[in-house]
Coordinates of N, CA and C in Angstrom, one line a residue:
Q1333 N 0.8 -1.2 0.0 CA 0.0 0.0 0.0 C 0.9 1.3 0.0
S1334 N 0.3 2.3 -0.5 CA 1.0 3.6 -0.6 C 1.0 4.3 0.8
A1335 N 1.8 5.4 0.9 CA 1.8 6.1 2.1 C 0.5 6.9 2.3
F1336 N 0.3 7.4 3.5 CA -0.9 8.2 3.9 C -0.5 9.6 3.9
K1337 N -1.4 10.5 3.4 CA -1.2 11.9 3.5 C -2.3 12.5 4.3
G1338 N -2.0 13.0 5.5 CA -3.0 13.4 6.4 C -3.9 14.5 5.9
E1339 N -3.3 15.4 5.1 CA -4.1 16.5 4.6 C -5.2 16.0 3.6
D1340 N -4.9 14.9 3.0 CA -6.0 14.3 2.1 C -7.2 13.8 2.9
A1341 N -6.9 13.2 4.0 CA -8.0 12.7 4.8 C -8.8 13.9 5.4
M1342 N -8.1 14.9 5.8 CA -8.8 16.1 6.3 C -9.6 16.8 5.2
A1343 N -9.0 17.0 4.1 CA -9.7 17.6 2.9 C -10.9 16.8 2.6
N1344 N -10.8 15.5 2.6 CA -12.0 14.7 2.2 C -13.1 14.9 3.2
A1345 N -12.7 15.0 4.5 CA -13.7 15.2 5.6 C -14.4 16.6 5.3
I1346 N -13.7 17.6 5.0 CA -14.3 18.9 4.7 C -15.2 18.9 3.5
L1347 N -14.7 18.2 2.4 CA -15.6 18.0 1.2 C -16.8 17.3 1.5
Y1348 N -16.8 16.3 2.4 CA -18.0 15.5 2.8 C -19.0 16.4 3.5
V1349 N -18.6 17.2 4.4 CA -19.5 18.0 5.2 C -20.0 19.3 4.5
N1350 N -19.1 19.7 3.6 CA -19.3 21.1 3.0 C -20.4 21.1 2.0
S1351 N -21.2 22.2 2.0 CA -22.2 22.4 1.0 C -21.6 22.8 -0.3
D1352 N -22.2 22.3 -1.4 CA -21.7 22.7 -2.7 C -21.8 24.2 -3.0
T1353 N -22.6 24.9 -2.3 CA -22.9 26.3 -2.6 C -22.1 27.2 -1.7
S1354 N -21.3 26.7 -0.7 CA -20.6 27.5 0.2 C -19.2 27.1 0.4
P1355 N -18.3 27.5 -0.4 CA -16.9 27.1 -0.3 C -16.1 27.9 0.7
K1356 N -16.6 28.0 1.9 CA -15.9 28.8 3.0 C -15.7 27.9 4.2
V1357 N -14.5 27.9 4.7 CA -14.1 27.1 5.8 C -13.5 28.0 6.9
Y1358 N -14.1 27.9 8.1 CA -13.6 28.7 9.2 C -12.9 27.8 10.2
F1359 N -11.8 28.3 10.7 CA -11.0 27.6 11.7 C -11.1 28.4 13.1
L1360 N -11.7 27.7 14.0 CA -11.9 28.3 15.3 C -10.6 28.5 16.1
K1361 N -10.5 29.7 16.7 CA -9.3 29.9 17.6 C -9.8 30.5 18.9
G1362 N -8.8 30.6 19.9 CA -9.1 31.2 21.1 C -9.2 30.2 22.3
H1363 N -9.0 28.9 21.9 CA -9.1 27.8 23.0 C -7.9 26.9 22.9
G1364 N -6.8 27.4 22.4 CA -5.6 26.6 22.3 C -5.6 25.7 21.1
E1365 N -6.5 26.0 20.1 CA -6.5 25.1 18.9 C -5.2 25.3 18.1
T1366 N -4.9 24.3 17.3 CA -3.9 24.4 16.3 C -4.2 25.6 15.4
D1367 N -3.2 26.5 15.3 CA -3.5 27.7 14.5 C -3.5 27.4 13.0
I1368 N -4.2 28.3 12.3 CA -4.4 28.0 10.8 C -3.1 28.0 10.1
Y1369 N -2.0 28.7 10.6 CA -0.8 28.8 9.9 C 0.0 27.4 10.0
S1370 N -0.3 26.7 11.0 CA 0.3 25.3 11.1 C -0.5 24.3 10.3
L1371 N -1.6 24.7 9.7 CA -2.4 23.8 8.8 C -2.3 24.2 7.4
R1372 N -1.1 24.8 7.0 CA -1.0 25.2 5.6 C -1.2 24.1 4.6
A1373 N -0.8 22.9 4.9 CA -1.0 21.8 4.0 C -2.4 21.6 3.6
I1374 N -3.3 21.9 4.6 CA -4.7 21.7 4.4 C -5.3 23.0 3.7
T1375 N -4.9 24.2 4.2 CA -5.5 25.4 3.6 C -5.0 25.6 2.2
D1376 N -3.8 25.2 1.9 CA -3.3 25.3 0.5 C -4.1 24.4 -0.4
L1377 N -4.4 23.2 0.0 CA -5.1 22.2 -0.7 C -6.6 22.7 -1.0
L1378 N -7.2 23.3 0.0 CA -8.5 23.8 -0.1 C -8.6 25.0 -1.0
Q1379 N -7.6 25.9 -0.8 CA -7.6 27.1 -1.7 C -7.4 26.8 -3.1
A1380 N -6.7 25.7 -3.4 CA -6.5 25.3 -4.8 C -7.8 24.8 -5.4
E1381 N -8.8 24.4 -4.5 CA -10.1 24.0 -4.9 C -11.1 25.1 -4.8
N1382 N -10.6 26.3 -4.7 CA -11.4 27.6 -4.6 C -12.2 27.7 -3.3
F1383 N -11.7 27.1 -2.2 CA -12.3 27.4 -0.9 C -11.6 28.6 -0.3
T1384 N -12.4 29.3 0.5 CA -11.8 30.4 1.3 C -11.6 29.9 2.7
C1385 N -10.4 30.1 3.3 CA -10.1 29.7 4.6 C -9.9 30.9 5.5
E1386 N -10.5 30.9 6.7 CA -10.3 32.1 7.6 C -10.4 31.6 9.0
A1387 N -9.5 32.2 9.9 CA -9.5 31.9 11.3 C -10.4 32.9 12.0
I1388 N -11.3 32.4 12.9 CA -12.2 33.2 13.6 C -12.2 32.8 15.1
D1389 N -12.5 33.8 16.0 CA -12.8 33.4 17.4 C -14.3 33.3 17.6
S1390 N -14.7 33.1 18.8 CA -16.2 32.9 19.0 C -17.0 34.1 18.6
T1391 N -16.5 35.3 18.6 CA -17.3 36.4 18.2 C -17.6 36.4 16.7
G1392 N -16.8 35.6 16.0 CA -17.1 35.5 14.5 C -18.1 34.5 14.1
L1393 N -18.5 33.7 15.1 CA -19.4 32.6 14.8 C -20.8 33.1 14.2
V1394 N -21.1 34.3 14.6 CA -22.4 34.9 14.0 C -22.3 35.1 12.5
N1395 N -21.0 35.1 12.0 CA -20.9 35.3 10.5 C -20.9 34.0 9.7
V1396 N -21.0 32.8 10.5 CA -21.0 31.5 9.8 C -22.4 31.3 9.2
Q1397 N -22.4 31.1 7.9 CA -23.7 31.0 7.2 C -24.1 29.5 7.0
V1398 N -25.3 29.3 6.5 CA -25.8 28.0 6.2 C -24.8 27.3 5.2
G1399 N -24.4 26.1 5.6 CA -23.5 25.4 4.6 C -22.0 25.7 4.8
D1400 N -21.6 26.7 5.5 CA -20.2 26.9 5.8 C -19.7 25.8 6.7
T1401 N -18.4 25.6 6.6 CA -17.7 24.6 7.4 C -16.9 25.2 8.5
L1402 N -17.0 24.6 9.7 CA -16.2 25.1 10.9 C -15.3 24.0 11.3
V1403 N -14.0 24.3 11.4 CA -13.0 23.3 11.9 C -12.5 23.7 13.3
I1404 N -12.6 22.7 14.2 CA -12.0 22.9 15.6 C -10.9 21.9 15.7
C1405 N -9.7 22.4 15.7 CA -8.5 21.5 15.7 C -7.8 21.5 17.0
A1406 N -7.9 20.4 17.7 CA -7.1 20.2 19.0 C -7.2 21.3 20.0
P1407 N -8.4 21.7 20.5 CA -8.5 22.7 21.5 C -7.9 22.1 22.8
S1408 N -7.3 23.0 23.6 CA -6.7 22.6 24.9 C -7.5 23.3 26.1
S1409 N -8.4 24.1 25.8 CA -9.3 24.7 26.9 C -10.7 24.7 26.4
D1410 N -11.6 24.7 27.3 CA -13.0 24.5 26.9 C -13.7 25.8 26.5
I1411 N -14.8 25.7 25.9 CA -15.6 26.9 25.6 C -16.5 27.2 26.8
S1412 N -17.0 28.4 26.8 CA -17.9 28.9 27.8 C -19.3 28.4 27.5
A1413 N -20.2 28.6 28.4 CA -21.6 28.2 28.2 C -22.2 29.1 27.1
E1414 N -21.8 30.4 27.0 CA -22.3 31.3 26.0 C -21.7 30.8 24.6
E1415 N -20.5 30.4 24.5 CA -19.9 29.9 23.3 C -20.5 28.6 22.8
L1416 N -20.9 27.8 23.8 CA -21.6 26.6 23.4 C -22.9 26.9 22.7
E1417 N -23.6 27.9 23.2 CA -24.9 28.3 22.6 C -24.7 28.8 21.2
L1418 N -23.6 29.6 21.0 CA -23.3 30.1 19.7 C -23.0 28.9 18.7
L1419 N -22.3 27.9 19.2 CA -22.0 26.8 18.3 C -23.2 26.0 18.1
R1420 N -24.1 25.9 19.0 CA -25.4 25.2 18.8 C -26.2 25.9 17.7
N1421 N -26.2 27.2 17.8 CA -27.0 28.0 16.8 C -26.4 27.7 15.4
V1422 N -25.1 27.7 15.3 CA -24.4 27.4 14.0 C -24.9 26.0 13.5
M1423 N -24.8 25.0 14.4 CA -25.1 23.7 14.0 C -26.6 23.5 13.6
N1424 N -27.5 24.2 14.4 CA -28.9 24.1 14.1 C -29.3 24.7 12.8
N1425 N -28.4 25.6 12.3 CA -28.6 26.3 11.1 C -27.9 25.7 9.9
G1426 N -27.9 24.3 9.8 CA -27.2 23.6 8.8 C -25.7 23.6 8.9
G1427 N -25.3 23.5 10.2 CA -23.8 23.6 10.4 C -23.1 22.4 9.9
K1428 N -21.8 22.6 9.5 CA -20.9 21.6 9.1 C -19.6 21.7 9.9
L1429 N -19.3 20.6 10.7 CA -18.3 20.7 11.7 C -17.2 19.6 11.5
I1430 N -16.0 20.0 11.6 CA -14.9 19.0 11.7 C -14.2 19.2 13.1
Y1431 N -14.2 18.2 13.9 CA -13.6 18.3 15.2 C -12.5 17.3 15.4
L1432 N -11.3 17.8 15.8 CA -10.1 16.9 16.0 C -9.8 17.0 17.5
A1433 N -9.8 15.9 18.2 CA -9.6 15.8 19.6 C -8.2 16.1 20.0
N1434 N -8.0 16.5 21.2 CA -6.6 16.8 21.7 C -6.4 15.9 22.9
L1435 N -5.5 14.9 22.8 CA -5.3 13.8 23.8 C -5.0 14.4 25.2
G1436 N -5.7 13.9 26.1 CA -5.4 14.2 27.5 C -6.2 15.4 28.1
Y1437 N -7.1 16.0 27.3 CA -7.8 17.2 27.7 C -9.3 16.9 27.9
D1438 N -9.8 17.3 29.1 CA -11.2 17.1 29.4 C -12.0 18.4 29.1
L1439 N -12.8 18.3 28.1 CA -13.5 19.5 27.6 C -15.0 19.3 27.5
P1440 N -15.6 19.3 28.6 CA -17.0 18.8 28.7 C -18.0 19.6 27.8
R1441 N -17.8 20.9 27.6 CA -18.8 21.6 26.8 C -18.6 21.3 25.3
F1442 N -17.3 21.2 24.9 CA -17.1 20.7 23.5 C -17.7 19.3 23.3
E1443 N -17.5 18.5 24.3 CA -18.0 17.1 24.2 C -19.5 17.1 24.3
E1444 N -20.1 18.0 24.9 CA -21.6 18.1 25.0 C -22.1 18.4 23.6
L1445 N -21.4 19.3 22.9 CA -21.8 19.6 21.5 C -21.7 18.4 20.6
L1446 N -20.7 17.6 20.7 CA -20.5 16.4 19.9 C -21.5 15.3 20.3
G1447 N -21.8 15.3 21.6 CA -22.8 14.3 22.1 C -24.2 14.5 21.5
A1448 N -24.5 15.7 21.1 CA -25.8 15.9 20.5 C -25.9 15.2 19.1
Y1449 N -24.7 14.9 18.6 CA -24.7 14.2 17.3 C -24.3 12.7 17.5
G1450 N -24.4 12.2 18.7 CA -24.3 10.8 18.9 C -22.8 10.3 19.0
M1451 N -21.9 11.2 19.3 CA -20.5 10.8 19.3 C -19.8 11.3 20.6
G1452 N -19.1 10.4 21.2 CA -18.3 10.8 22.5 C -16.9 10.5 22.3
V1453 N -16.0 11.4 22.9 CA -14.6 11.2 22.9 C -14.2 10.6 24.2
D1454 N -13.6 9.4 24.1 CA -13.2 8.7 25.3 C -11.9 9.3 25.8
H1455 N -11.7 9.2 27.1 CA -10.5 9.8 27.7 C -9.5 8.7 27.9
N1456 N -8.8 8.3 26.8 CA -7.9 7.3 26.8 C -6.9 7.5 25.7
V1457 N -6.0 6.5 25.6 CA -5.1 6.5 24.4 C -5.0 5.1 23.9
V1458 N -5.1 4.9 22.6 CA -5.3 3.6 22.0 C -4.0 3.0 21.5
Y1459 N -3.7 1.7 21.7 CA -2.5 1.0 21.2 C -3.0 -0.2 20.4
E1460 N -2.1 -0.6 19.5 CA -2.3 -1.9 18.8 C -1.3 -2.9 19.3
S1461 N -1.7 -4.2 19.3 CA -0.8 -5.2 19.8 C 0.0 -5.9 18.7
S1462 N -0.5 -5.9 17.5 CA 0.2 -6.6 16.4 C 1.0 -5.6 15.5
P1463 N 2.3 -5.9 15.2 CA 3.1 -4.9 14.4 C 2.4 -4.6 13.0
S1464 N 1.6 -5.5 12.5 CA 0.9 -5.3 11.2 C -0.1 -4.2 11.3
N1465 N -0.5 -3.8 12.6 CA -1.5 -2.8 12.8 C -1.0 -1.5 13.3
Y1466 N 0.4 -1.3 13.4 CA 0.9 -0.1 13.8 C 2.2 0.2 13.0
L1467 N 2.7 1.5 13.1 CA 3.9 1.9 12.4 C 4.9 2.3 13.4
Q1468 N 6.0 1.5 13.5 CA 7.1 1.7 14.4 C 6.8 1.5 15.9
Y1469 N 5.7 2.2 16.4 CA 5.4 2.1 17.8 C 3.9 1.8 17.9
P1470 N 3.5 1.0 18.9 CA 2.1 0.6 19.1 C 1.1 1.7 19.2
V1471 N 1.6 3.0 19.4 CA 0.6 4.1 19.5 C 0.4 4.8 18.2
I1472 N 1.2 4.5 17.1 CA 1.0 5.0 15.8 C 0.1 4.0 15.0
L1473 N -1.2 4.2 15.0 CA -2.1 3.2 14.6 C -2.3 3.2 13.1
V1474 N -2.5 2.0 12.6 CA -2.8 1.8 11.1 C -4.2 1.2 11.1
P1475 N -5.3 2.0 11.1 CA -6.6 1.4 11.2 C -7.2 1.0 9.8
T1476 N -8.3 0.3 9.9 CA -9.0 -0.1 8.7 C -9.9 1.0 8.2
L1477 N -9.9 1.3 6.9 CA -10.8 2.3 6.4 C -12.2 1.8 6.1
A1478 N -13.2 2.3 6.7 CA -14.6 1.9 6.4 C -15.0 2.5 5.0
T1479 N -16.0 2.0 4.5 CA -16.5 2.5 3.2 C -17.4 3.7 3.5
H1480 N -17.0 4.9 3.0 CA -17.7 6.1 3.3 C -17.1 7.2 2.3
N1481 N -17.9 8.2 2.1 CA -17.4 9.3 1.3 C -16.1 9.9 1.8
V1482 N -15.9 10.0 3.1 CA -14.7 10.6 3.7 C -13.5 9.8 3.3
T1483 N -13.6 8.4 3.2 CA -12.5 7.5 3.0 C -12.4 7.0 1.6
S1484 N -13.3 7.5 0.7 CA -13.4 6.9 -0.6 C -12.1 7.0 -1.5
T1485 N -11.5 8.2 -1.5 CA -10.3 8.4 -2.3 C -9.1 7.8 -1.7
L1486 N -9.1 7.7 -0.3 CA -8.0 6.9 0.3 C -8.1 5.5 0.0
R1487 N -9.3 4.9 0.0 CA -9.5 3.5 -0.3 C -9.1 3.2 -1.8
S1488 N -9.6 4.1 -2.7 CA -9.3 3.9 -4.1 C -7.9 4.0 -4.5
G1489 N -7.1 4.8 -3.6 CA -5.7 4.9 -3.9 C -4.9 3.9 -3.1
S1490 N -5.6 3.0 -2.4 CA -4.9 1.9 -1.5 C -4.0 2.6 -0.5
L1491 N -4.4 3.7 0.1 CA -3.6 4.4 1.1 C -3.8 3.8 2.5
K1492 N -2.8 3.8 3.2 CA -2.9 3.5 4.7 C -3.1 4.8 5.5
A1493 N -3.8 4.7 6.5 CA -4.0 5.8 7.5 C -3.1 5.6 8.7
Y1494 N -2.3 6.6 9.0 CA -1.4 6.5 10.2 C -2.0 7.5 11.2
I1495 N -2.5 7.0 12.3 CA -3.2 7.9 13.3 C -2.4 7.7 14.6
P1496 N -1.6 8.7 15.0 CA -0.8 8.6 16.2 C -1.5 9.2 17.4
N1497 N -1.3 8.6 18.6 CA -1.7 9.2 19.8 C -3.2 9.5 19.8
S1498 N -4.0 8.6 19.6 CA -5.4 8.8 19.4 C -6.3 8.3 20.6
S1499 N -7.3 9.1 20.9 CA -8.3 8.6 21.8 C -9.3 7.8 20.9
S1500 N -10.1 6.9 21.6 CA -11.1 6.3 20.9 C -12.4 7.1 20.9
L1501 N -13.3 6.8 20.0 CA -14.6 7.5 20.0 C -15.7 6.4 20.2
T1502 N -16.8 6.9 20.8 CA -17.9 6.0 21.1 C -19.2 6.5 20.5
A1503 N -19.9 5.7 19.8 CA -21.3 6.0 19.3 C -22.2 5.9 20.5
L1504 N -22.8 7.1 20.8 CA -23.8 7.1 21.9 C -25.1 6.6 21.6
N1505 N -25.8 6.1 22.6 CA -27.1 5.5 22.3 C -28.2 6.6 22.3
I1506 N -28.3 7.3 21.2 CA -29.3 8.3 21.0 C -30.4 7.9 20.1
K1507 N -31.7 7.9 20.6 CA -32.8 7.4 19.8 C -33.3 8.6 19.0
N1508 N -32.8 8.7 17.7 CA -33.3 9.8 16.8 C -33.2 9.2 15.4
S1509 N -34.3 9.0 14.8 CA -34.3 8.4 13.5 C -33.7 9.3 12.4
A1510 N -33.5 10.6 12.7 CA -33.0 11.5 11.8 C -31.4 11.5 11.8
L1511 N -30.9 10.9 12.8 CA -29.4 10.9 13.1 C -28.8 9.6 12.6
T1512 N -27.7 9.7 11.8 CA -26.9 8.6 11.4 C -25.5 8.8 11.8
V1513 N -24.9 7.8 12.5 CA -23.5 7.9 12.9 C -22.8 6.7 12.3
T1514 N -21.6 7.0 11.7 CA -20.8 5.9 11.1 C -19.4 6.0 11.5
S1515 N -18.8 4.9 11.8 CA -17.4 4.8 12.1 C -16.6 4.8 10.8
L1516 N -15.5 5.6 10.8 CA -14.7 5.8 9.5 C -13.4 5.0 9.6
L1517 N -12.8 5.0 10.8 CA -11.5 4.4 10.9 C -11.6 3.5 12.2
N1518 N -11.2 2.2 12.0 CA -11.3 1.2 13.1 C -10.0 0.5 13.3
T1519 N -9.7 0.2 14.6 CA -8.6 -0.6 14.9 C -8.9 -2.1 14.7
S1520 N -7.9 -2.9 15.0 CA -8.2 -4.3 15.0 C -8.9 -4.7 16.3
A1521 N -9.3 -5.9 16.3 CA -10.1 -6.4 17.5 C -9.1 -6.7 18.7
T1522 N -7.8 -6.6 18.5 CA -6.9 -6.9 19.6 C -6.2 -5.6 20.0
A1523 N -6.8 -4.5 19.7 CA -6.2 -3.2 20.2 C -6.6 -3.1 21.7
Y1524 N -5.9 -2.1 22.3 CA -6.3 -1.9 23.8 C -6.1 -0.4 24.0
A1525 N -6.8 0.0 25.1 CA -6.8 1.5 25.4 C -6.5 1.6 26.9
K1526 N -5.6 2.6 27.1 CA -5.2 3.0 28.5 C -5.9 4.3 28.9
A1527 N -6.5 4.2 30.1 CA -7.1 5.5 30.6 C -6.0 6.5 31.0
N1528 N -4.8 6.0 31.3 CA -3.7 6.9 31.6 C -3.1 7.4 30.3
T1529 N -3.4 8.6 29.9 CA -2.8 9.1 28.6 C -1.4 9.4 28.7
E1530 N -0.8 9.4 29.9 CA 0.7 9.6 30.1 C 1.4 8.4 30.5
A1531 N 0.8 7.2 30.1 CA 1.5 6.0 30.5 C 2.9 5.9 29.9
T1532 N 3.8 5.3 30.6 CA 5.2 5.2 30.2 C 5.5 3.8 29.6
T1533 N 4.6 3.0 29.5 CA 4.8 1.7 28.9 C 3.8 1.4 27.8
Y1534 N 4.3 0.7 26.7 CA 3.4 0.3 25.6 C 2.7 -1.0 26.0
E1535 N 3.2 -1.7 27.0 CA 2.6 -3.0 27.3 C 1.2 -2.9 27.8
K1536 N 0.4 -3.9 27.4 CA -1.0 -4.0 27.9 C -0.9 -4.4 29.4
E1537 N -1.7 -3.7 30.2 CA -1.7 -3.8 31.6 C -3.1 -4.2 32.1
E1538 N -3.1 -4.6 33.4 CA -4.4 -4.9 34.0 C -5.2 -3.7 34.1
G1539 N -6.5 -3.8 33.7 CA -7.4 -2.6 33.7 C -7.5 -2.0 32.3
D1540 N -6.6 -2.2 31.4 CA -6.7 -1.7 30.0 C -7.9 -2.4 29.3
L1541 N -8.6 -1.6 28.5 CA -9.7 -2.2 27.8 C -9.2 -2.8 26.5
E1542 N -9.7 -3.9 26.0 CA -9.3 -4.5 24.8 C -10.5 -4.7 23.9
G1543 N -10.2 -4.5 22.6 CA -11.2 -4.7 21.6 C -11.0 -3.8 20.4
Q1544 N -12.0 -3.7 19.5 CA -12.0 -2.8 18.4 C -12.5 -1.5 18.8
F1545 N -11.7 -0.4 18.4 CA -12.1 0.9 18.7 C -12.2 1.8 17.4
S1546 N -13.1 2.8 17.5 CA -13.2 3.7 16.4 C -12.3 4.9 16.7
L1547 N -11.6 5.4 15.6 CA -10.7 6.5 15.7 C -11.2 7.7 15.0
A1548 N -12.3 7.5 14.2 CA -12.9 8.7 13.5 C -14.4 8.3 13.2
M1549 N -15.2 9.3 13.3 CA -16.7 9.0 13.0 C -17.3 10.2 12.3
A1550 N -18.4 9.9 11.6 CA -19.1 10.9 10.9 C -20.6 10.8 11.3
A1551 N -21.2 11.9 11.4 CA -22.6 11.9 11.8 C -23.4 12.9 10.9
E1552 N -24.6 12.5 10.6 CA -25.5 13.4 9.8 C -26.8 13.5 10.4
L1553 N -27.3 14.7 10.7 CA -28.6 14.9 11.3 C -29.5 15.5 10.3
Q1554 N -30.4 14.8 9.8 CA -31.3 15.2 8.7 C -32.4 16.2 9.2
N1555 N -32.6 17.2 8.4 CA -33.8 18.1 8.6 C -34.7 17.9 7.5
Y1556 N -35.8 17.1 7.8 CA -36.7 16.7 6.7 C -37.5 17.8 6.1
E1557 N -37.7 18.9 6.9 CA -38.4 20.0 6.4 C -37.6 20.9 5.4
D1558 N -36.3 21.0 5.7 CA -35.4 21.9 4.9 C -34.1 21.2 4.8
E1559 N -33.8 20.6 3.7 CA -32.5 19.8 3.6 C -31.3 20.7 3.8
K1560 N -31.4 22.0 3.5 CA -30.3 22.9 3.7 C -29.9 23.0 5.1
L1561 N -30.8 22.7 6.0 CA -30.6 22.8 7.5 C -30.1 21.5 8.1
S1562 N -29.9 20.5 7.3 CA -29.3 19.3 7.8 C -27.8 19.6 8.2
S1563 N -27.4 18.9 9.2 CA -26.0 19.2 9.7 C -25.2 17.9 9.6
K1564 N -23.9 18.1 9.4 CA -22.9 17.0 9.3 C -21.7 17.3 10.3
V1565 N -21.2 16.3 10.9 CA -20.1 16.4 11.8 C -19.1 15.2 11.5
V1566 N -17.8 15.5 11.4 CA -16.8 14.5 11.4 C -15.9 14.7 12.6
V1567 N -15.6 13.7 13.4 CA -14.7 13.7 14.5 C -13.6 12.8 14.4
F1568 N -12.4 13.3 14.6 CA -11.2 12.4 14.7 C -10.7 12.4 16.1
G1569 N -10.2 11.2 16.5 CA -9.7 11.0 17.9 C -8.3 11.6 18.1
S1570 N -7.7 12.1 17.0 CA -6.3 12.7 17.1 C -6.2 13.8 16.0
S1571 N -5.3 14.7 16.2 CA -5.0 15.7 15.2 C -3.6 15.6 14.7
L1572 N -2.8 14.7 15.3 CA -1.4 14.6 15.0 C -1.1 14.0 13.6
F1573 N -2.1 13.4 13.0 CA -1.9 12.9 11.7 C -1.7 14.1 10.7
L1574 N -2.0 15.3 11.1 CA -1.8 16.5 10.3 C -0.5 17.1 10.4
T1575 N 0.3 16.6 11.4 CA 1.7 17.2 11.6 C 2.6 16.8 10.4
K1576 N 3.7 17.6 10.3 CA 4.6 17.4 9.1 C 5.1 16.0 8.9
Y1577 N 5.3 15.3 10.0 CA 5.9 13.9 9.9 C 4.9 13.0 9.2
Y1578 N 3.6 13.2 9.3 CA 2.6 12.3 8.7 C 2.0 12.9 7.4
T1579 N 2.3 14.1 7.1 CA 1.8 14.6 5.8 C 2.9 14.7 4.7

């Protein structure tokens, strides 16, 4: 298989959520997120496809229009209750969101926003036990790509995904026929997760959870009265696949 380019996976996620009529992508700042200048590989790729990329803080959320895409990349501090309401307003108005988790940070309001779309970020770090399922170290995961629009070009190019230092994601039990949640990247069934995100050993220990874990998910909440107001969310358990080493 060929190498993985992290910016391609990110661009595919943005293309999946983005409206055909709104080529605008906003990158939230003000909560320790990865700044837009560190994401040049992504923004250059998007701008080549005629997207406009702009960094905004929470005061700029009122400018996000129906169909625009909002990227929240690796925040290290939580939003306020007021900011949560602003984000809810964006999402209820046909919002399109890409969220990349930041390992080791407990951000309950951000997670409350994701929870409304049936996805939870687990407070752990995932390891693989078999060398065929990781790159160099058990924490650099090589997951299976599910069949989905986000992964289609990666699958067609026989690309591997390298996802380092990732938390797992959980599909929450929300009874809503308008909501669809799909896992995009999955570990093997012999992966394990440590609750201690600063663990000093790669070895599986007593108390570690074992099984198949999701590392990326997509959700779509249909608005049957007005399709333009349907919302889409893609969540990654890590943002480090966008760093220079992996792109």
